[in-house]
mmCIF file of C-alpha atoms in Angstrom:
data_model
loop_
_atom_site.group_PDB
_atom_site.id
_atom_site.type_symbol
_atom_site.label_atom_id
_atom_site.label_comp_id
_atom_site.label_asym_id
_atom_site.label_seq_id
_atom_site.Cartn_x
_atom_site.Cartn_y
_atom_site.Cartn_z
ATOM 1 C CA MET A 279 0.000 0.000 0.000
ATOM 2 C CA PHE A 280 2.128 2.925 1.239
ATOM 3 C CA LYS A 281 5.903 2.614 1.249
ATOM 4 C CA HIS A 282 7.077 6.015 2.524
ATOM 5 C CA ILE A 283 4.980 8.086 4.932
ATOM 6 C CA MET A 284 5.689 11.705 5.823
ATOM 7 C CA ILE A 285 4.392 13.055 9.122
ATOM 8 C CA ALA A 286 4.112 16.840 9.280
ATOM 9 C CA THR A 287 4.354 18.039 12.862
ATOM 10 C CA ASP A 288 4.160 21.432 14.526
ATOM 11 C CA GLY A 289 4.615 20.185 18.079
ATOM 12 C CA SER A 290 0.989 20.663 19.117
ATOM 13 C CA PRO A 291 -0.772 17.974 21.170
ATOM 14 C CA LEU A 292 -2.956 16.977 18.221
ATOM 15 C CA SER A 293 0.136 16.772 16.037
ATOM 16 C CA GLY A 294 1.607 14.370 18.595
ATOM 17 C CA ILE A 295 -1.425 12.132 18.173
ATOM 18 C CA ALA A 296 -0.950 12.258 14.393
ATOM 19 C CA CYS A 297 2.711 11.246 14.872
ATOM 20 C CA ALA A 298 1.668 8.211 16.889
ATOM 21 C CA LYS A 299 -0.877 7.184 14.245
ATOM 22 C CA ALA A 300 1.645 7.673 11.424
ATOM 23 C CA ALA A 301 4.239 5.585 13.277
ATOM 24 C CA LEU A 302 1.740 2.799 13.907
ATOM 25 C CA LEU A 303 0.650 2.842 10.272
ATOM 26 C CA ALA A 304 4.294 2.712 9.138
ATOM 27 C CA LYS A 305 4.888 -0.247 11.429
ATOM 28 C CA LEU A 306 1.831 -2.132 10.184
ATOM 29 C CA LEU A 307 2.728 -1.493 6.539
ATOM 30 C CA GLY A 308 6.492 -1.899 6.876
ATOM 31 C CA ALA A 309 6.839 1.603 5.426
ATOM 32 C CA LYS A 310 9.571 4.192 5.866
ATOM 33 C CA LEU A 311 8.683 7.188 8.019
ATOM 34 C CA THR A 312 9.956 10.737 7.738
ATOM 35 C CA ALA A 313 8.977 13.572 10.075
ATOM 36 C CA ILE A 314 9.029 17.162 8.870
ATOM 37 C CA HIS A 315 8.793 20.418 10.773
ATOM 38 C CA VAL A 316 8.551 23.751 8.978
ATOM 39 C CA VAL A 317 10.078 26.785 10.661
ATOM 40 C CA GLY A 318 9.331 30.352 9.741
ATOM 41 C CA ARG A 319 11.829 32.818 8.426
ATOM 42 C CA TYR A 320 12.957 35.875 10.335
ATOM 43 C CA GLN A 321 10.702 38.737 9.316
ATOM 44 C CA ARG A 322 11.611 42.298 10.043
ATOM 45 C CA GLU A 323 8.262 43.587 8.902
ATOM 46 C CA LEU A 324 5.169 42.529 10.778
ATOM 47 C CA ASP A 325 2.541 43.764 8.340
ATOM 48 C CA SER A 326 -0.423 42.687 10.407
ATOM 49 C CA GLU A 327 0.909 44.714 13.337
ATOM 50 C CA GLY A 328 2.158 47.703 11.337
ATOM 51 C CA TYR A 329 5.583 47.309 12.906
ATOM 52 C CA GLN A 330 9.107 46.888 11.612
ATOM 53 C CA LEU A 331 11.885 45.310 13.658
ATOM 54 C CA PRO A 332 15.369 46.757 13.459
ATOM 55 C CA ASP A 333 17.703 44.890 11.121
ATOM 56 C CA ALA A 334 19.920 43.646 13.922
ATOM 57 C CA LYS A 335 22.123 40.614 13.341
ATOM 58 C CA LEU A 336 21.739 39.560 16.992
ATOM 59 C CA LEU A 337 17.919 39.491 16.763
ATOM 60 C CA ARG A 338 18.098 37.374 13.625
ATOM 61 C CA GLN A 339 20.559 34.955 15.259
ATOM 62 C CA ARG A 340 18.407 34.623 18.391
ATOM 63 C CA PHE A 341 15.325 33.967 16.286
ATOM 64 C CA GLU A 342 17.121 31.314 14.229
ATOM 65 C CA GLN A 343 18.588 29.659 17.339
ATOM 66 C CA ALA A 344 15.179 29.561 19.034
ATOM 67 C CA GLU A 345 13.514 28.108 15.928
ATOM 68 C CA SER A 346 16.270 25.525 15.535
ATOM 69 C CA ALA A 347 16.004 24.451 19.183
ATOM 70 C CA ARG A 348 12.215 24.209 18.922
ATOM 71 C CA ALA A 349 12.442 22.169 15.700
ATOM 72 C CA THR A 350 14.970 19.811 17.276
ATOM 73 C CA ARG A 351 12.705 19.273 20.298
ATOM 74 C CA ILE A 352 9.646 18.619 18.115
ATOM 75 C CA LEU A 353 11.422 16.189 15.794
ATOM 76 C CA ASP A 354 13.136 14.399 18.689
ATOM 77 C CA GLU A 355 9.689 13.716 20.109
ATOM 78 C CA ALA A 356 8.403 12.427 16.756
ATOM 79 C CA ARG A 357 11.416 10.105 16.444
ATOM 80 C CA LYS A 358 10.885 8.874 20.019
ATOM 81 C CA VAL A 359 7.236 8.048 19.340
ATOM 82 C CA ALA A 360 8.297 6.045 16.282
ATOM 83 C CA SER A 361 11.203 4.403 18.096
ATOM 84 C CA ASP A 362 8.899 3.266 20.912
ATOM 85 C CA LEU A 363 6.991 1.316 18.260
ATOM 86 C CA GLY A 364 10.168 -0.057 16.717
ATOM 87 C CA VAL A 365 9.942 2.182 13.649
ATOM 88 C CA GLN A 366 12.927 4.115 12.329
ATOM 89 C CA CYS A 367 12.083 7.713 11.571
ATOM 90 C CA ALA A 368 14.149 10.135 9.527
ATOM 91 C CA SER A 369 13.537 13.834 10.070
ATOM 92 C CA THR A 370 13.961 17.110 8.277
ATOM 93 C CA VAL A 371 13.555 20.796 9.034
ATOM 94 C CA VAL A 372 12.534 23.184 6.283
ATOM 95 C CA SER A 373 12.310 26.957 6.453
ATOM 96 C CA ASP A 374 9.385 28.501 4.597
ATOM 97 C CA GLU A 375 6.629 31.006 5.265
ATOM 98 C CA GLN A 376 4.131 28.687 3.610
ATOM 99 C CA PRO A 377 4.307 25.375 5.487
ATOM 100 C CA HIS A 378 1.914 23.574 3.139
ATOM 101 C CA ARG A 379 4.147 24.343 0.171
ATOM 102 C CA ALA A 380 7.292 23.184 1.991
ATOM 103 C CA ILE A 381 5.619 19.938 3.065
ATOM 104 C CA ILE A 382 4.456 19.145 -0.465
ATOM 105 C CA GLU A 383 7.862 19.935 -1.976
ATOM 106 C CA GLN A 384 9.742 17.847 0.585
ATOM 107 C CA ALA A 385 7.320 14.922 0.309
ATOM 108 C CA THR A 386 7.710 14.971 -3.467
ATOM 109 C CA ARG A 387 11.526 15.166 -3.259
ATOM 110 C CA SER A 388 11.597 12.319 -0.734
ATOM 111 C CA GLY A 389 9.306 10.083 -2.766
ATOM 112 C CA CYS A 390 6.629 9.924 -0.079
ATOM 113 C CA ASP A 391 3.337 8.368 -1.084
ATOM 114 C CA LEU A 392 1.314 9.493 1.959
ATOM 115 C CA ILE A 393 1.349 12.604 4.146
ATOM 116 C CA VAL A 394 -0.103 12.421 7.653
ATOM 117 C CA MET A 395 -0.930 15.554 9.616
ATOM 118 C CA ALA A 396 -3.254 16.877 12.277
ATOM 119 C CA SER A 397 -6.505 18.580 11.394
ATOM 120 C CA HIS A 398 -5.308 21.720 13.153
ATOM 121 C CA GLY A 399 -2.360 22.656 15.276
ATOM 122 C CA ARG A 400 -0.801 25.357 17.339
ATOM 123 C CA ARG A 401 -2.724 28.134 15.655
ATOM 124 C CA GLY A 402 -5.791 26.992 17.555
ATOM 125 C CA VAL A 403 -9.078 28.813 17.063
ATOM 126 C CA GLU A 404 -7.926 30.308 13.756
ATOM 127 C CA GLY A 405 -8.768 27.047 12.026
ATOM 128 C CA ILE A 406 -10.690 25.053 14.603
ATOM 129 C CA LEU A 407 -12.569 22.795 12.163
ATOM 130 C CA LEU A 408 -9.750 22.269 9.722
ATOM 131 C CA GLY A 409 -6.507 24.152 10.156
ATOM 132 C CA SER A 410 -5.518 26.645 7.515
ATOM 133 C CA GLU A 411 -2.273 24.834 6.636
ATOM 134 C CA THR A 412 -4.065 21.494 6.515
ATOM 135 C CA GLN A 413 -6.710 22.978 4.236
ATOM 136 C CA LYS A 414 -4.057 24.466 1.945
ATOM 137 C CA LEU A 415 -2.194 21.160 1.827
ATOM 138 C CA LEU A 416 -5.371 19.283 0.910
ATOM 139 C CA THR A 417 -6.142 21.841 -1.789
ATOM 140 C CA HIS A 418 -2.711 21.817 -3.446
ATOM 141 C CA CYS A 419 -1.330 18.321 -2.850
ATOM 142 C CA ARG A 420 -1.459 15.452 -5.314
ATOM 143 C CA ILE A 421 -0.074 12.995 -2.755
ATOM 144 C CA PRO A 422 -2.725 11.314 -0.573
ATOM 145 C CA VAL A 423 -3.170 13.014 2.807
ATOM 146 C CA LEU A 424 -4.417 11.387 5.996
ATOM 147 C CA VAL A 425 -5.839 14.007 8.370
ATOM 148 C CA CYS A 426 -5.938 13.027 12.046
ATOM 149 C CA ARG A 427 -8.296 14.514 14.619
#
């Protein structure tokens, strides 16, 4: 059936549930598993707030270090969930302001034939029924997507 599953995770509790389901599915199918986390890029201009941050190298470095540490923590947890089920899990971090696009591109490059993700994540009420990134992924992706609630 599926030979290479990608789990998209943002570190939210519901995303953790999706990771567990993806790992179990990979185990049952004997499929490879790859976890992906998309980090944002440092933005000086916050259009929605009408504010512009100073172009300070130190601010950019702190932002990138914080995002890297967060991504490492999230992907470590995804790998642990898979490992607890006896499934090896590769992981990747991608930087993009449009997570759905980055997930699709990475899944295509990696030869994944299924993407698993939560119905909504850390953005909460903004997309309570179906998260905005999940909706965009479903709209633009040609790879099958399993949405977990």
